[in-house]
CSV table of C-alpha atoms in Angstrom, one decimal:
chain,number,residue,atom,x,y,z
A,1,UNK,CA,79.0,222.8,9.5
A,2,UNK,CA,77.6,220.5,12.2
A,3,UNK,CA,74.3,218.7,12.7
A,4,UNK,CA,72.9,216.1,15.1
A,5,UNK,CA,71.3,212.9,13.9
A,6,UNK,CA,68.9,211.3,16.4
A,7,UNK,CA,66.2,208.7,16.2
A,8,UNK,CA,63.9,206.4,18.2
A,9,UNK,CA,63.5,208.7,21.1
A,10,UNK,CA,60.2,207.1,22.2
A,11,UNK,CA,59.1,210.0,24.5
A,12,UNK,CA,57.4,208.8,27.7
A,13,UNK,CA,57.8,205.1,26.8
A,14,UNK,CA,58.1,203.0,30.0
A,15,UNK,CA,61.3,201.1,30.7
A,16,UNK,CA,60.2,197.5,30.5
A,17,UNK,CA,61.1,195.0,33.2
A,18,UNK,CA,61.7,197.5,36.0
A,19,UNK,CA,58.5,199.1,37.2
A,20,UNK,CA,57.1,195.8,38.4
A,21,UNK,CA,59.7,195.6,41.2
A,22,UNK,CA,58.9,197.4,44.5
A,23,UNK,CA,62.5,198.6,44.9
A,24,UNK,CA,62.8,200.1,41.4
A,25,UNK,CA,63.8,203.7,41.0
A,26,UNK,CA,60.3,204.8,40.0
A,27,UNK,CA,60.9,208.5,39.3
A,28,UNK,CA,64.0,207.9,37.2
A,29,UNK,CA,62.1,205.2,35.2
A,30,UNK,CA,59.2,207.5,34.5
A,31,UNK,CA,61.3,210.4,33.3
A,32,UNK,CA,64.3,208.7,31.7
A,33,UNK,CA,63.3,209.3,28.0
A,34,UNK,CA,62.5,212.9,28.8
A,35,UNK,CA,65.8,213.5,30.6
A,36,UNK,CA,67.7,211.9,27.8
A,37,UNK,CA,66.0,214.2,25.3
A,38,UNK,CA,66.7,217.3,27.5
A,39,UNK,CA,70.4,216.3,27.6
A,40,UNK,CA,70.4,216.0,23.8
A,41,UNK,CA,68.9,219.5,23.3
A,42,UNK,CA,71.5,220.9,25.8
A,43,UNK,CA,74.3,219.3,23.8
A,44,UNK,CA,72.9,220.7,20.5
A,45,UNK,CA,72.9,224.2,22.0
A,46,UNK,CA,76.4,223.7,23.6
A,47,UNK,CA,77.8,222.4,20.3
A,48,UNK,CA,76.1,225.3,18.4
A,49,UNK,CA,74.9,222.8,15.7
A,50,UNK,CA,73.3,224.2,12.6
A,51,UNK,CA,70.3,221.8,12.7
A,52,UNK,CA,69.0,218.5,14.1
A,53,UNK,CA,67.5,215.5,12.3
A,54,UNK,CA,65.1,213.1,14.0
A,55,UNK,CA,64.7,210.0,11.9
A,56,UNK,CA,61.4,208.6,13.3
A,57,UNK,CA,59.8,207.3,16.4
A,58,UNK,CA,59.9,210.5,18.4
A,59,UNK,CA,56.8,209.2,20.2
A,60,UNK,CA,55.9,205.7,21.3
A,61,UNK,CA,52.3,205.8,19.9
A,62,UNK,CA,49.4,208.0,20.8
A,63,UNK,CA,49.8,210.2,23.8
A,64,UNK,CA,47.9,209.5,27.1
A,65,UNK,CA,47.4,213.3,27.3
A,66,UNK,CA,48.9,216.4,25.9
A,67,UNK,CA,51.8,216.5,28.3
A,68,UNK,CA,54.0,214.5,26.0
A,69,UNK,CA,53.4,216.9,23.1
A,70,UNK,CA,53.8,220.0,25.3
A,71,UNK,CA,57.2,218.6,26.5
A,72,UNK,CA,58.4,218.3,22.9
A,73,UNK,CA,57.2,221.7,22.0
A,74,UNK,CA,59.0,223.2,25.0
A,75,UNK,CA,62.3,221.5,23.9
A,76,UNK,CA,61.8,222.7,20.3
A,77,UNK,CA,61.4,226.2,21.8
A,78,UNK,CA,64.8,225.9,23.4
A,79,UNK,CA,66.3,225.1,20.1
A,80,UNK,CA,64.4,227.9,18.3
A,81,UNK,CA,65.9,230.4,20.8
A,82,UNK,CA,69.4,229.1,19.9
A,83,UNK,CA,68.7,229.4,16.2
A,84,UNK,CA,68.7,225.6,15.6
A,85,UNK,CA,66.3,224.1,12.9
A,86,UNK,CA,64.9,220.7,13.3
A,87,UNK,CA,63.9,218.2,10.5
A,88,UNK,CA,61.5,215.7,11.8
A,89,UNK,CA,60.4,212.4,10.2
A,90,UNK,CA,57.7,210.1,11.7
A,91,UNK,CA,58.2,206.3,11.8
A,92,UNK,CA,56.1,203.2,12.7
A,93,UNK,CA,55.5,204.2,16.3
A,94,UNK,CA,54.5,207.8,15.5
A,95,UNK,CA,53.0,207.4,12.0
A,96,UNK,CA,50.0,209.6,11.1
A,97,UNK,CA,47.7,206.6,11.9
A,98,UNK,CA,49.3,206.1,15.4
A,99,UNK,CA,49.2,209.6,16.9
A,100,UNK,CA,45.7,211.1,16.8
A,101,UNK,CA,46.5,214.2,19.0
A,102,UNK,CA,48.7,217.0,17.7
A,103,UNK,CA,50.0,220.5,18.6
A,104,UNK,CA,51.2,223.3,16.5
A,105,UNK,CA,55.0,223.0,16.4
A,106,UNK,CA,57.4,226.1,16.5
A,107,UNK,CA,58.4,227.5,13.1
A,108,UNK,CA,62.0,226.0,13.4
A,109,UNK,CA,60.6,222.5,13.0
A,110,UNK,CA,60.0,221.1,9.5
A,111,UNK,CA,58.1,217.8,9.2
A,112,UNK,CA,58.6,215.4,6.3
A,113,UNK,CA,55.2,214.7,4.8
A,114,UNK,CA,53.8,211.2,4.5
A,115,UNK,CA,52.1,211.4,1.1
A,116,UNK,CA,55.4,211.5,-0.8
A,117,UNK,CA,59.1,212.1,-0.3
A,118,UNK,CA,60.0,215.8,-0.1
A,119,UNK,CA,63.2,217.9,0.0
A,120,UNK,CA,64.0,220.7,2.4
A,121,UNK,CA,66.8,223.0,1.3
A,122,UNK,CA,69.1,225.1,3.5
A,123,UNK,CA,70.5,227.5,1.0
A,124,UNK,CA,72.9,229.2,3.3
A,125,UNK,CA,74.6,225.9,4.0
A,126,UNK,CA,74.0,224.3,0.6
A,127,UNK,CA,72.3,221.3,2.3
A,128,UNK,CA,69.4,219.3,0.9
A,129,UNK,CA,67.4,217.0,3.2
A,130,UNK,CA,65.2,214.3,1.6
A,131,UNK,CA,62.7,212.3,3.5
A,132,UNK,CA,59.2,210.8,3.9
A,133,UNK,CA,57.3,210.1,7.0
A,134,UNK,CA,55.1,206.9,7.6
A,135,UNK,CA,51.4,207.3,7.0
A,136,UNK,CA,50.7,203.9,8.5
A,137,UNK,CA,52.6,202.0,11.2
A,138,UNK,CA,52.8,198.9,9.0
A,139,UNK,CA,54.7,200.6,6.1
A,140,UNK,CA,56.3,197.6,4.4
A,141,UNK,CA,56.9,199.2,1.0
A,142,UNK,CA,60.4,200.2,-0.1
A,143,UNK,CA,60.3,204.1,0.0
A,144,UNK,CA,63.8,204.7,-1.4
A,145,UNK,CA,62.8,204.6,-5.1
A,146,UNK,CA,60.5,207.6,-4.5
A,147,UNK,CA,63.2,209.8,-2.9
A,148,UNK,CA,64.1,212.8,-5.0
A,149,UNK,CA,67.3,213.1,-7.1
A,150,UNK,CA,70.3,214.6,-5.4
A,151,UNK,CA,71.0,218.3,-5.6
A,152,UNK,CA,74.3,218.6,-7.5
A,153,UNK,CA,77.1,220.3,-5.6
A,154,UNK,CA,75.2,220.3,-2.3
A,155,UNK,CA,75.4,218.0,0.8
A,156,UNK,CA,72.5,215.6,0.4
A,157,UNK,CA,71.1,213.9,3.5
A,158,UNK,CA,68.5,211.1,3.2
A,159,UNK,CA,66.3,210.7,6.2
A,160,UNK,CA,64.6,207.3,6.4
A,161,UNK,CA,63.0,205.0,9.0
A,162,UNK,CA,63.9,201.5,7.8
A,163,UNK,CA,64.9,198.0,9.0
A,164,UNK,CA,67.6,197.9,6.2
A,165,UNK,CA,68.8,194.5,5.0
A,166,UNK,CA,70.5,192.3,7.6
A,167,UNK,CA,68.5,193.6,10.6
A,168,UNK,CA,66.2,190.6,11.0
A,169,UNK,CA,65.7,191.2,14.7
A,170,UNK,CA,63.7,194.4,13.8
A,171,UNK,CA,60.3,194.5,12.1
A,172,UNK,CA,60.7,194.9,8.4
A,173,UNK,CA,59.4,198.4,7.9
A,174,UNK,CA,60.2,200.3,4.7
A,175,UNK,CA,62.8,197.6,3.8
A,176,UNK,CA,65.7,198.5,1.5
A,177,UNK,CA,69.3,197.5,0.7
A,178,UNK,CA,72.6,199.3,1.3
A,179,UNK,CA,73.1,199.1,-2.5
A,180,UNK,CA,69.9,201.1,-3.1
A,181,UNK,CA,71.0,203.8,-0.6
A,182,UNK,CA,74.4,204.1,-2.4
A,183,UNK,CA,72.7,204.3,-5.7
A,184,UNK,CA,70.9,207.5,-4.7
A,185,UNK,CA,74.2,209.3,-4.5
A,186,UNK,CA,73.4,211.1,-1.2
A,187,UNK,CA,76.5,211.7,0.9
A,188,UNK,CA,74.7,210.8,4.2
A,189,UNK,CA,71.8,208.6,5.2
A,190,UNK,CA,70.3,209.4,8.5
A,191,UNK,CA,68.4,206.2,9.5
A,192,UNK,CA,66.1,205.3,12.3
A,193,UNK,CA,64.3,202.2,13.6
A,194,UNK,CA,67.2,200.0,14.6
A,195,UNK,CA,68.0,200.7,18.3
A,196,UNK,CA,71.7,199.9,18.0
A,197,UNK,CA,74.5,202.3,17.1
A,198,UNK,CA,76.0,201.5,13.6
A,199,UNK,CA,77.9,203.6,11.2
A,200,UNK,CA,79.4,202.7,7.7
A,201,UNK,CA,81.5,205.7,6.7
A,202,UNK,CA,82.8,206.4,3.2
A,203,UNK,CA,81.8,208.3,0.0
A,204,UNK,CA,78.2,207.4,1.1
A,205,UNK,CA,77.8,207.3,4.9
A,206,UNK,CA,75.0,205.2,6.3
A,207,UNK,CA,74.3,205.6,10.0
A,208,UNK,CA,72.0,204.5,12.8
A,209,UNK,CA,72.4,206.5,16.0
A,210,UNK,CA,70.5,203.9,18.0
A,211,UNK,CA,67.8,204.9,20.4
A,212,UNK,CA,68.3,207.8,22.8
A,213,UNK,CA,67.6,205.8,26.0
A,214,UNK,CA,67.8,202.0,26.5
A,215,UNK,CA,64.4,200.7,27.6
A,216,UNK,CA,65.0,197.1,28.6
A,217,UNK,CA,67.7,194.5,29.2
A,218,UNK,CA,68.1,193.8,25.4
A,219,UNK,CA,69.3,197.3,24.9
A,220,UNK,CA,72.4,197.3,27.0
A,221,UNK,CA,75.3,199.7,27.1
A,222,UNK,CA,75.5,203.4,26.1
A,223,UNK,CA,72.8,205.1,24.0
A,224,UNK,CA,72.5,208.5,22.4
A,225,UNK,CA,72.8,210.3,19.1
A,226,UNK,CA,75.4,211.3,16.5
A,227,UNK,CA,77.2,214.6,16.1
A,228,UNK,CA,78.1,214.9,12.4
A,229,UNK,CA,80.7,217.4,11.0
A,230,UNK,CA,80.9,218.2,7.3
A,231,UNK,CA,83.0,220.4,5.0
A,232,UNK,CA,81.2,221.2,1.7
A,233,UNK,CA,79.9,217.9,0.4
A,234,UNK,CA,82.2,215.7,2.6
A,235,UNK,CA,81.4,214.1,5.9
A,236,UNK,CA,84.6,214.6,7.8
A,237,UNK,CA,83.8,213.4,11.3
A,238,UNK,CA,81.1,211.5,13.3
A,239,UNK,CA,81.1,211.6,17.1
A,240,UNK,CA,78.8,209.7,19.4
A,241,UNK,CA,76.9,211.7,22.0
A,242,UNK,CA,75.9,209.6,25.0
A,243,UNK,CA,72.9,211.2,26.6
A,244,UNK,CA,71.2,208.2,28.3
A,245,UNK,CA,70.5,208.6,32.1
A,246,UNK,CA,69.9,204.9,33.0
A,247,UNK,CA,72.1,202.2,31.5
A,248,UNK,CA,71.4,198.5,31.3
A,249,UNK,CA,74.0,195.8,31.8
A,250,UNK,CA,74.1,192.0,31.7
A,251,UNK,CA,76.7,191.1,34.3
A,252,UNK,CA,78.1,187.6,33.7
A,253,UNK,CA,79.6,186.0,36.9
A,254,UNK,CA,82.0,183.1,36.3
A,255,UNK,CA,80.8,180.9,39.2
A,256,UNK,CA,83.5,178.3,38.5
A,257,UNK,CA,85.7,180.4,40.9
A,258,UNK,CA,83.2,179.9,43.8
A,259,UNK,CA,83.1,177.0,46.2
A,260,UNK,CA,80.1,178.2,48.1
A,261,UNK,CA,77.5,180.9,48.3
A,262,UNK,CA,79.7,183.5,50.1
A,263,UNK,CA,82.3,183.0,47.4
A,264,UNK,CA,79.7,183.6,44.7
A,265,UNK,CA,78.5,186.7,46.4
A,266,UNK,CA,82.0,188.1,46.8
A,267,UNK,CA,82.4,187.7,43.0
A,268,UNK,CA,79.2,189.7,42.4
A,269,UNK,CA,80.4,192.4,44.7
A,270,UNK,CA,83.7,192.7,42.9
A,271,UNK,CA,82.0,192.8,39.5
A,272,UNK,CA,79.5,195.4,40.5
A,273,UNK,CA,82.3,197.6,42.0
A,274,UNK,CA,84.2,197.4,38.7
A,275,UNK,CA,81.1,198.3,36.8
A,276,UNK,CA,80.5,201.4,38.9
A,277,UNK,CA,84.1,202.5,38.3
A,278,UNK,CA,84.0,202.1,34.5
A,279,UNK,CA,80.6,204.0,34.0
A,280,UNK,CA,80.1,207.8,34.3
A,281,UNK,CA,79.5,208.9,37.9
A,282,UNK,CA,76.0,210.3,37.2
A,283,UNK,CA,74.8,207.1,35.5
A,284,UNK,CA,72.1,204.8,37.2
A,285,UNK,CA,72.8,201.2,36.3
A,286,UNK,CA,70.1,198.5,35.9
A,287,UNK,CA,71.9,195.2,36.1
A,288,UNK,CA,70.9,191.7,35.4
A,289,UNK,CA,73.2,189.3,37.2
A,290,UNK,CA,73.8,185.9,35.6
A,291,UNK,CA,75.8,183.1,37.3
A,292,UNK,CA,77.3,180.6,34.9
A,293,UNK,CA,79.8,177.8,34.8
A,294,UNK,CA,80.4,174.5,36.6
A,295,UNK,CA,80.6,175.5,40.3
A,296,UNK,CA,80.9,174.1,43.7
A,297,UNK,CA,78.2,176.7,44.7
A,298,UNK,CA,75.7,175.3,42.2
A,299,UNK,CA,73.4,173.7,44.8
A,300,UNK,CA,73.5,176.8,47.1
A,301,UNK,CA,72.7,179.1,44.2
A,302,UNK,CA,69.6,177.0,43.3
A,303,UNK,CA,68.2,176.7,46.8
A,304,UNK,CA,66.1,179.9,46.8
A,305,UNK,CA,65.7,182.4,44.0
A,306,UNK,CA,64.2,185.0,46.4
A,307,UNK,CA,67.0,184.7,49.0
A,308,UNK,CA,69.7,184.8,46.2
A,309,UNK,CA,68.1,188.0,44.7
A,310,UNK,CA,68.1,189.7,48.1
A,311,UNK,CA,71.7,188.6,48.8
A,312,UNK,CA,72.8,190.2,45.4
A,313,UNK,CA,70.7,193.3,46.2
A,314,UNK,CA,72.5,193.6,49.5
A,315,UNK,CA,75.9,193.6,47.6
A,316,UNK,CA,74.5,196.5,45.4
A,317,UNK,CA,73.1,198.4,48.3
A,318,UNK,CA,76.5,198.2,50.2
A,319,UNK,CA,78.3,199.6,47.2
A,320,UNK,CA,76.0,202.4,46.0
A,321,UNK,CA,72.2,202.3,46.5
A,322,UNK,CA,71.6,205.5,44.4
A,323,UNK,CA,73.3,204.2,41.3
A,324,UNK,CA,72.9,200.4,41.3
A,325,UNK,CA,69.6,198.5,40.8
A,326,UNK,CA,69.4,194.8,40.4
A,327,UNK,CA,66.8,194.0,37.7
A,328,UNK,CA,67.0,190.2,37.9
A,329,UNK,CA,69.2,187.4,39.0
A,330,UNK,CA,69.6,184.3,36.8
A,331,UNK,CA,71.4,181.0,37.7
A,332,UNK,CA,72.7,179.0,34.8
A,333,UNK,CA,75.4,177.0,36.5
A,334,UNK,CA,76.1,173.3,36.6
A,335,UNK,CA,77.4,171.0,39.3
A,336,UNK,CA,81.1,170.2,39.3
A,337,UNK,CA,80.2,166.5,39.4
A,338,UNK,CA,77.5,164.3,41.0
A,339,UNK,CA,77.6,164.5,44.8
A,340,UNK,CA,79.9,162.0,46.5
A,341,UNK,CA,78.0,159.1,48.1
A,342,UNK,CA,78.2,158.6,51.9
A,343,UNK,CA,81.2,156.6,53.0
A,344,UNK,CA,79.4,153.3,54.0
A,345,UNK,CA,76.3,151.5,55.1
A,346,UNK,CA,72.7,151.5,53.9
A,347,UNK,CA,72.9,155.2,53.0
A,348,UNK,CA,75.9,154.5,50.7
A,349,UNK,CA,73.9,151.8,48.8
A,350,UNK,CA,70.9,154.0,48.5
A,351,UNK,CA,72.9,156.9,47.2
A,352,UNK,CA,74.7,154.6,44.7
A,353,UNK,CA,71.3,153.5,43.3
A,354,UNK,CA,70.2,157.2,43.0
A,355,UNK,CA,73.4,158.0,41.1
A,356,UNK,CA,72.7,155.1,38.7
A,357,UNK,CA,69.1,156.3,38.3
A,358,UNK,CA,70.2,159.9,37.6
A,359,UNK,CA,72.6,158.6,34.9
A,360,UNK,CA,70.2,156.2,33.2
A,361,UNK,CA,66.7,157.6,33.7
A,362,UNK,CA,66.8,160.0,30.7
A,363,UNK,CA,67.6,157.1,28.4
A,364,UNK,CA,64.9,154.8,29.8
A,365,UNK,CA,61.9,155.9,27.7
A,366,UNK,CA,59.2,154.1,29.7
A,367,UNK,CA,60.5,155.3,33.0
A,368,UNK,CA,61.1,158.8,31.7
A,369,UNK,CA,57.5,159.0,30.4
A,370,UNK,CA,56.1,157.8,33.8
A,371,UNK,CA,58.2,160.2,35.7
A,372,UNK,CA,57.2,163.1,33.4
A,373,UNK,CA,53.5,162.3,33.8
A,374,UNK,CA,53.8,162.3,37.6
A,375,UNK,CA,55.9,165.5,37.6
A,376,UNK,CA,53.4,167.2,35.3
A,377,UNK,CA,50.5,166.2,37.5
A,378,UNK,CA,52.2,167.8,40.5
A,379,UNK,CA,53.1,171.0,38.7
A,380,UNK,CA,49.5,171.4,37.4
A,381,UNK,CA,48.2,171.4,41.0
A,382,UNK,CA,50.6,174.1,42.2
A,383,UNK,CA,48.8,177.4,43.0
A,384,UNK,CA,49.4,180.4,40.7
A,385,UNK,CA,51.2,182.4,43.5
A,386,UNK,CA,53.8,179.6,43.9
A,387,UNK,CA,54.5,179.5,40.2
A,388,UNK,CA,54.8,183.3,40.2
A,389,UNK,CA,57.4,183.1,43.0
A,390,UNK,CA,59.3,180.3,41.2
A,391,UNK,CA,59.5,180.9,37.5
A,392,UNK,CA,61.7,177.9,37.0
A,393,UNK,CA,58.7,175.7,38.0
A,394,UNK,CA,56.5,177.4,35.5
A,395,UNK,CA,59.1,176.8,32.9
A,396,UNK,CA,59.2,173.1,33.8
A,397,UNK,CA,55.4,172.9,33.4
A,398,UNK,CA,55.9,174.0,29.8
A,399,UNK,CA,59.0,171.9,29.1
A,400,UNK,CA,59.2,168.9,31.5
A,401,UNK,CA,60.9,166.5,29.1
A,402,UNK,CA,63.8,168.8,28.3
A,403,UNK,CA,64.4,169.5,31.9
A,404,UNK,CA,64.3,166.0,33.3
A,405,UNK,CA,68.0,165.1,33.1
A,406,UNK,CA,69.1,168.4,34.6
A,407,UNK,CA,66.5,168.2,37.4
A,408,UNK,CA,67.7,164.8,38.4
A,409,UNK,CA,71.3,166.0,38.5
A,410,UNK,CA,70.4,169.0,40.5
A,411,UNK,CA,68.2,167.0,43.0
A,412,UNK,CA,71.0,164.6,43.6
A,413,UNK,CA,73.5,167.4,44.1
A,414,UNK,CA,71.2,169.0,46.7
A,415,UNK,CA,70.6,165.7,48.4
A,416,UNK,CA,74.4,165.0,48.5
A,417,UNK,CA,75.0,168.4,50.0
A,418,UNK,CA,72.4,168.0,52.7
A,419,UNK,CA,73.4,164.4,53.6
A,420,UNK,CA,77.0,165.5,53.8
A,421,UNK,CA,76.1,168.3,56.1
A,422,UNK,CA,74.1,166.0,58.3
A,423,UNK,CA,77.0,163.5,58.5
A,424,UNK,CA,79.4,166.3,59.4
A,425,UNK,CA,77.0,167.4,62.2
A,426,UNK,CA,76.8,163.8,63.6
A,427,UNK,CA,80.6,163.7,63.7
């Protein structure tokens, strides 16, 4: 006997962080959650599963129109034609209070009620599914104590939308502990709400499939559902089904290997090429590039965010413009050392004074306060469009004190690079 465990599908939810960029793959962004769900339905039919469980957050809140509901009904119709039943539970995003529109679902779809936990029995398979939907989005009560007793001799599956203990990064909806799940005696807990894949397999198996499609840079890597195989009352196998159509990656570039900007860009190109090779050929990749480490290219990487972004995009376009999209470029590098002073003369003396200032200013409280006040006044006068184009300046306006030492170091590095270049030109 086989079934699919899915959760957190968030149909028609936008992919955050991409649509604001003019070169984003708009059509793929708009339809990604639908395409992922279509792929899941196709896998269910291909694997000839006995049923599918959806453990909450099918929708992402109320529909803008009926097209979201019609799409879901159409997919359920495909499963109905294949003889596949669906057991659907609503979570915090699609609770009764959150989705005001509704459509009659095909008769192969059973919905867990919100008023109390209920059991659906599949007599031919000797399977009992226990679950309770959310009535309100902010369901903070522990629902597990109200779940029915297990059906002896049958495979018991608990369906629950919960944060579960230890998942502090997710809102604490329907909180419960692993010990409470074990105490129920069900052989399998089909959970939803946490968007990461996690499985604890044993006499009692507890599983999160993760969400079907990553929606932003905090949801990197593969996403999909679980294909669960059982024999009698035993869970014998759990396979991961990857059905996402756009995959997020945070690409760390060790800039310590780069002496200048061309070196840094070559490293990006090599890393992007390797990423393309290791991912499935159909997969679109949304990539955030982050330069890190102490590097000789530090000053060049900081000179212009806009130019750096376009240089990195150029590397992606040269490799595969249909599959690679650069979401953002971050620079978190440090200079190898303070720039070397000019060899001799008045410039050397001035540069030495600047080096001493960069080293001691952060510890001179009165000087630091005066500098911060002047710096803050300048930042407050900058037009909004300038701050929008230079987010690092906006950040400094919020935290000038913490940024003082680093900014002095960076300024001196840039000054050293430019005076060095000028000296070379004179020679």
